[in-house]
Amino acid sequence: MRLIILSPEKTVLDREVSAVELPGAKGRFVVLENHAPLLSSLEKGFIGYDIEGEDKRITIDIKGGFAAIKNNTITVCVE
């Protein structure tokens, strides 16, 4: 899957990942390959993602934003 994280100033991240955890407005949720299309607002918290073949989780703190999931691409706009 491709994870793209955008801020008003720049592209924060654009890379292939195996899983993404997001702080949705109604609770945290995980996105795996072939997830159904979804549009969600995001709360203050962190975005966690796993990279296939690496044994670690990376996190990015956010103040809020939106996530769009479609065709194995997760596009996140953050503050």
Coordinates of N, CA, C and O in Angstrom, one line a residue:
M1 N 0.8 -1.2 0.0 CA 0.0 0.0 0.0 C 0.9 1.2 0.0 O 2.0 1.2 0.5
R2 N 0.3 2.3 -0.5 CA 1.1 3.6 -0.5 C 0.5 4.5 0.5 O -0.8 4.7 0.6
L3 N 1.3 5.1 1.4 CA 0.9 6.1 2.4 C 1.5 7.4 2.0 O 2.7 7.6 1.9
I4 N 0.6 8.4 1.9 CA 1.0 9.8 1.5 C 0.5 10.7 2.7 O -0.7 10.7 2.9
I5 N 1.4 11.4 3.3 CA 1.0 12.3 4.4 C 1.3 13.7 3.9 O 2.5 14.0 3.6
L6 N 0.3 14.6 3.9 CA 0.5 16.0 3.4 C 0.2 16.9 4.5 O -0.7 16.8 5.2
S7 N 1.1 18.0 4.6 CA 0.8 19.1 5.5 C 0.6 20.3 4.6 O 0.9 20.2 3.4
P8 N 0.1 21.4 5.1 CA 0.0 22.6 4.3 C 1.3 23.1 3.7 O 1.3 23.7 2.6
E9 N 2.4 22.8 4.3 CA 3.7 23.2 3.8 C 4.4 22.3 2.8 O 5.2 22.7 2.0
K10 N 4.2 20.9 3.0 CA 5.0 20.0 2.3 C 4.4 18.6 2.3 O 3.5 18.3 3.1
T11 N 5.0 17.7 1.5 CA 4.7 16.3 1.6 C 5.6 15.7 2.7 O 6.8 15.8 2.7
V12 N 5.0 15.2 3.8 CA 5.7 14.7 5.0 C 6.2 13.3 4.7 O 7.3 13.0 5.1
L13 N 5.4 12.5 4.0 CA 5.8 11.1 3.8 C 5.1 10.6 2.5 O 4.0 11.0 2.2
D14 N 5.8 9.8 1.7 CA 5.3 9.2 0.6 C 6.1 7.9 0.4 O 7.2 7.9 -0.1
R15 N 5.5 6.7 0.9 CA 6.2 5.5 0.8 C 5.3 4.3 0.9 O 4.1 4.4 1.2
E16 N 5.8 3.1 0.5 CA 5.1 1.9 0.6 C 5.1 1.4 2.1 O 6.1 1.4 2.7
V17 N 3.9 0.9 2.5 CA 3.8 0.4 3.9 C 2.9 -0.8 3.9 O 2.2 -1.1 2.9
S18 N 3.0 -1.6 5.0 CA 2.2 -2.8 5.1 C 0.9 -2.6 6.0 O 0.0 -3.4 5.8
A19 N 0.9 -1.6 6.8 CA -0.2 -1.4 7.7 C -0.1 0.1 8.2 O 1.0 0.6 8.4
V20 N -1.3 0.7 8.4 CA -1.4 2.1 8.9 C -2.4 2.1 10.0 O -3.5 1.6 9.9
E21 N -2.1 2.8 11.2 CA -3.0 3.0 12.3 C -3.3 4.5 12.3 O -2.3 5.3 12.4
L22 N -4.6 4.9 12.4 CA -5.0 6.3 12.3 C -5.9 6.6 13.5 O -6.7 5.8 13.9
P23 N -5.8 7.9 14.0 CA -6.6 8.3 15.1 C -8.0 8.9 14.6 O -8.1 10.1 14.5
G24 N -8.9 8.0 14.2 CA -10.2 8.5 13.7 C -11.0 9.2 14.8 O -10.8 9.1 16.0
A25 N -11.9 10.0 14.3 CA -12.8 10.8 15.2 C -13.6 9.9 16.1 O -14.0 10.3 17.2
K26 N -13.9 8.7 15.7 CA -14.7 7.7 16.5 C -13.8 6.6 17.0 O -14.3 5.6 17.5
G27 N -12.5 6.8 17.1 CA -11.6 5.9 17.6 C -10.5 5.5 16.6 O -10.6 5.7 15.4
R28 N -9.5 4.9 17.2 CA -8.3 4.5 16.3 C -8.8 3.3 15.4 O -9.6 2.5 15.8
F29 N -8.2 3.3 14.2 CA -8.5 2.2 13.3 C -7.2 1.8 12.5 O -6.4 2.7 12.3
V30 N -7.2 0.6 12.0 CA -6.1 0.1 11.2 C -6.5 -0.1 9.8 O -7.6 -0.6 9.5
V31 N -5.6 0.2 8.9 CA -5.8 0.0 7.5 C -4.8 -1.0 7.0 O -3.6 -0.8 7.2
L32 N -5.4 -2.1 6.4 CA -4.6 -3.1 5.8 C -4.8 -3.1 4.3 O -5.7 -2.5 3.8
E33 N -4.0 -3.9 3.5 CA -4.2 -4.0 2.1 C -5.6 -4.3 1.7 O -6.3 -5.1 2.4
N34 N -6.1 -3.7 0.6 CA -7.4 -4.0 0.1 C -8.6 -3.5 1.0 O -9.7 -4.0 0.9
H35 N -8.3 -2.5 1.8 CA -9.3 -1.9 2.7 C -10.4 -1.3 1.8 O -10.1 -0.7 0.7
A36 N -11.6 -1.3 2.3 CA -12.7 -0.6 1.6 C -12.5 0.9 1.5 O -11.8 1.4 2.4
P37 N -13.0 1.5 0.5 CA -12.8 3.0 0.4 C -13.4 3.7 1.6 O -14.5 3.2 2.1
L38 N -12.8 4.7 2.1 CA -13.2 5.4 3.3 C -12.7 6.8 3.3 O -11.6 7.1 2.9
L39 N -13.5 7.7 3.9 CA -13.1 9.0 4.2 C -13.4 9.3 5.7 O -14.5 9.0 6.1
S40 N -12.3 9.7 6.4 CA -12.5 9.9 7.9 C -11.8 11.2 8.3 O -10.7 11.5 7.8
S41 N -12.4 11.8 9.3 CA -11.7 12.9 10.0 C -10.8 12.3 11.0 O -11.1 11.2 11.5
L42 N -9.7 13.0 11.3 CA -8.7 12.5 12.3 C -8.6 13.4 13.5 O -8.7 14.7 13.3
E43 N -8.4 12.9 14.6 CA -8.3 13.6 15.9 C -6.8 13.8 16.2 O -5.9 13.2 15.5
K44 N -6.5 14.6 17.2 CA -5.1 14.7 17.7 C -4.6 13.3 18.1 O -5.4 12.6 18.8
G45 N -3.4 13.0 17.8 CA -2.9 11.7 18.2 C -1.7 11.3 17.3 O -0.9 12.2 17.0
F46 N -1.6 10.1 16.9 CA -0.4 9.7 16.1 C -0.9 8.8 15.0 O -1.8 8.1 15.1
I47 N -0.1 8.9 13.9 CA -0.2 7.9 12.8 C 0.9 6.9 13.0 O 2.1 7.3 13.1
G48 N 0.5 5.6 13.1 CA 1.5 4.6 13.2 C 1.6 3.8 11.9 O 0.5 3.6 11.3
Y49 N 2.7 3.4 11.4 CA 2.8 2.6 10.2 C 3.9 1.6 10.3 O 4.9 1.8 10.9
D50 N 3.7 0.5 9.6 CA 4.7 -0.6 9.5 C 5.2 -0.7 8.1 O 4.4 -0.5 7.1
I51 N 6.5 -1.0 8.0 CA 7.1 -1.2 6.7 C 7.4 -2.6 6.5 O 8.0 -3.3 7.4
E52 N 6.9 -3.2 5.4 CA 7.1 -4.6 5.2 C 8.6 -5.0 5.2 O 9.4 -4.3 4.6
G53 N 8.9 -6.1 5.9 CA 10.3 -6.5 6.0 C 11.1 -5.9 7.1 O 12.2 -6.3 7.3
E54 N 10.5 -4.9 7.8 CA 11.2 -4.3 8.9 C 10.4 -4.6 10.2 O 9.2 -4.6 10.2
D55 N 11.1 -4.8 11.2 CA 10.5 -5.2 12.5 C 10.4 -4.0 13.4 O 10.9 -4.1 14.5
K56 N 9.7 -3.0 13.0 CA 9.5 -1.8 13.8 C 8.3 -1.0 13.4 O 7.9 -1.1 12.2
R57 N 7.8 -0.2 14.3 CA 6.6 0.6 14.0 C 7.1 2.1 14.1 O 7.8 2.4 15.0
I58 N 6.7 2.9 13.1 CA 7.1 4.3 13.1 C 5.9 5.1 13.3 O 4.8 4.8 12.8
T59 N 6.0 6.2 14.1 CA 4.8 7.0 14.4 C 5.1 8.5 14.1 O 6.3 8.9 14.2
I60 N 4.0 9.2 13.8 CA 4.1 10.6 13.5 C 3.0 11.3 14.3 O 1.8 10.9 14.1
D61 N 3.3 12.2 15.1 CA 2.2 13.0 15.9 C 1.5 14.0 15.0 O 2.2 14.6 14.2
I62 N 0.2 14.1 15.2 CA -0.6 15.0 14.4 C -1.6 15.8 15.3 O -1.9 15.3 16.4
K63 N -2.0 16.9 14.9 CA -3.0 17.7 15.6 C -4.4 17.4 15.1 O -5.4 17.9 15.7
G64 N -4.6 16.7 14.0 CA -5.9 16.5 13.4 C -5.8 16.5 11.9 O -4.7 16.8 11.4
G65 N -6.9 16.2 11.2 CA -6.8 16.2 9.8 C -7.9 15.3 9.2 O -8.9 15.0 9.8
F66 N -7.6 14.8 8.0 CA -8.5 13.9 7.2 C -7.7 12.8 6.6 O -6.6 13.0 6.2
A67 N -8.4 11.7 6.3 CA -7.7 10.5 5.6 C -8.7 10.0 4.6 O -9.9 9.9 4.8
A68 N -8.2 9.8 3.4 CA -8.9 9.2 2.3 C -8.2 7.9 1.9 O -7.0 7.8 1.7
I69 N -9.0 6.8 1.9 CA -8.5 5.5 1.5 C -9.2 5.0 0.3 O -10.4 4.9 0.2
K70 N -8.4 4.6 -0.8 CA -9.0 4.1 -2.0 C -7.9 3.5 -2.8 O -6.8 4.0 -2.9
N71 N -8.2 2.3 -3.3 CA -7.3 1.5 -4.2 C -5.9 1.4 -3.6 O -4.9 1.6 -4.3
N72 N -5.8 1.0 -2.3 CA -4.6 0.7 -1.6 C -3.7 1.9 -1.5 O -2.5 1.8 -1.4
T73 N -4.3 3.1 -1.6 CA -3.6 4.4 -1.3 C -4.3 5.1 -0.2 O -5.5 5.3 -0.2
I74 N -3.5 5.4 0.9 CA -4.0 6.2 2.0 C -3.4 7.6 1.9 O -2.2 7.7 2.0
T75 N -4.3 8.6 1.7 CA -3.8 9.9 1.6 C -4.3 10.7 2.9 O -5.5 10.6 3.1
V76 N -3.4 11.2 3.6 CA -3.7 11.9 4.9 C -3.3 13.4 4.8 O -2.1 13.7 4.4
C77 N -4.2 14.2 5.1 CA -3.9 15.7 5.1 C -4.0 16.0 6.6 O -5.0 15.8 7.3
V78 N -2.9 16.6 7.1 CA -2.7 16.9 8.6 C -2.4 18.3 8.8 O -2.0 19.0 7.9
E79 N -2.7 18.7 10.1 CA -2.4 20.1 10.5 C -1.0 20.1 11.1 O -0.5 19.1 11.6

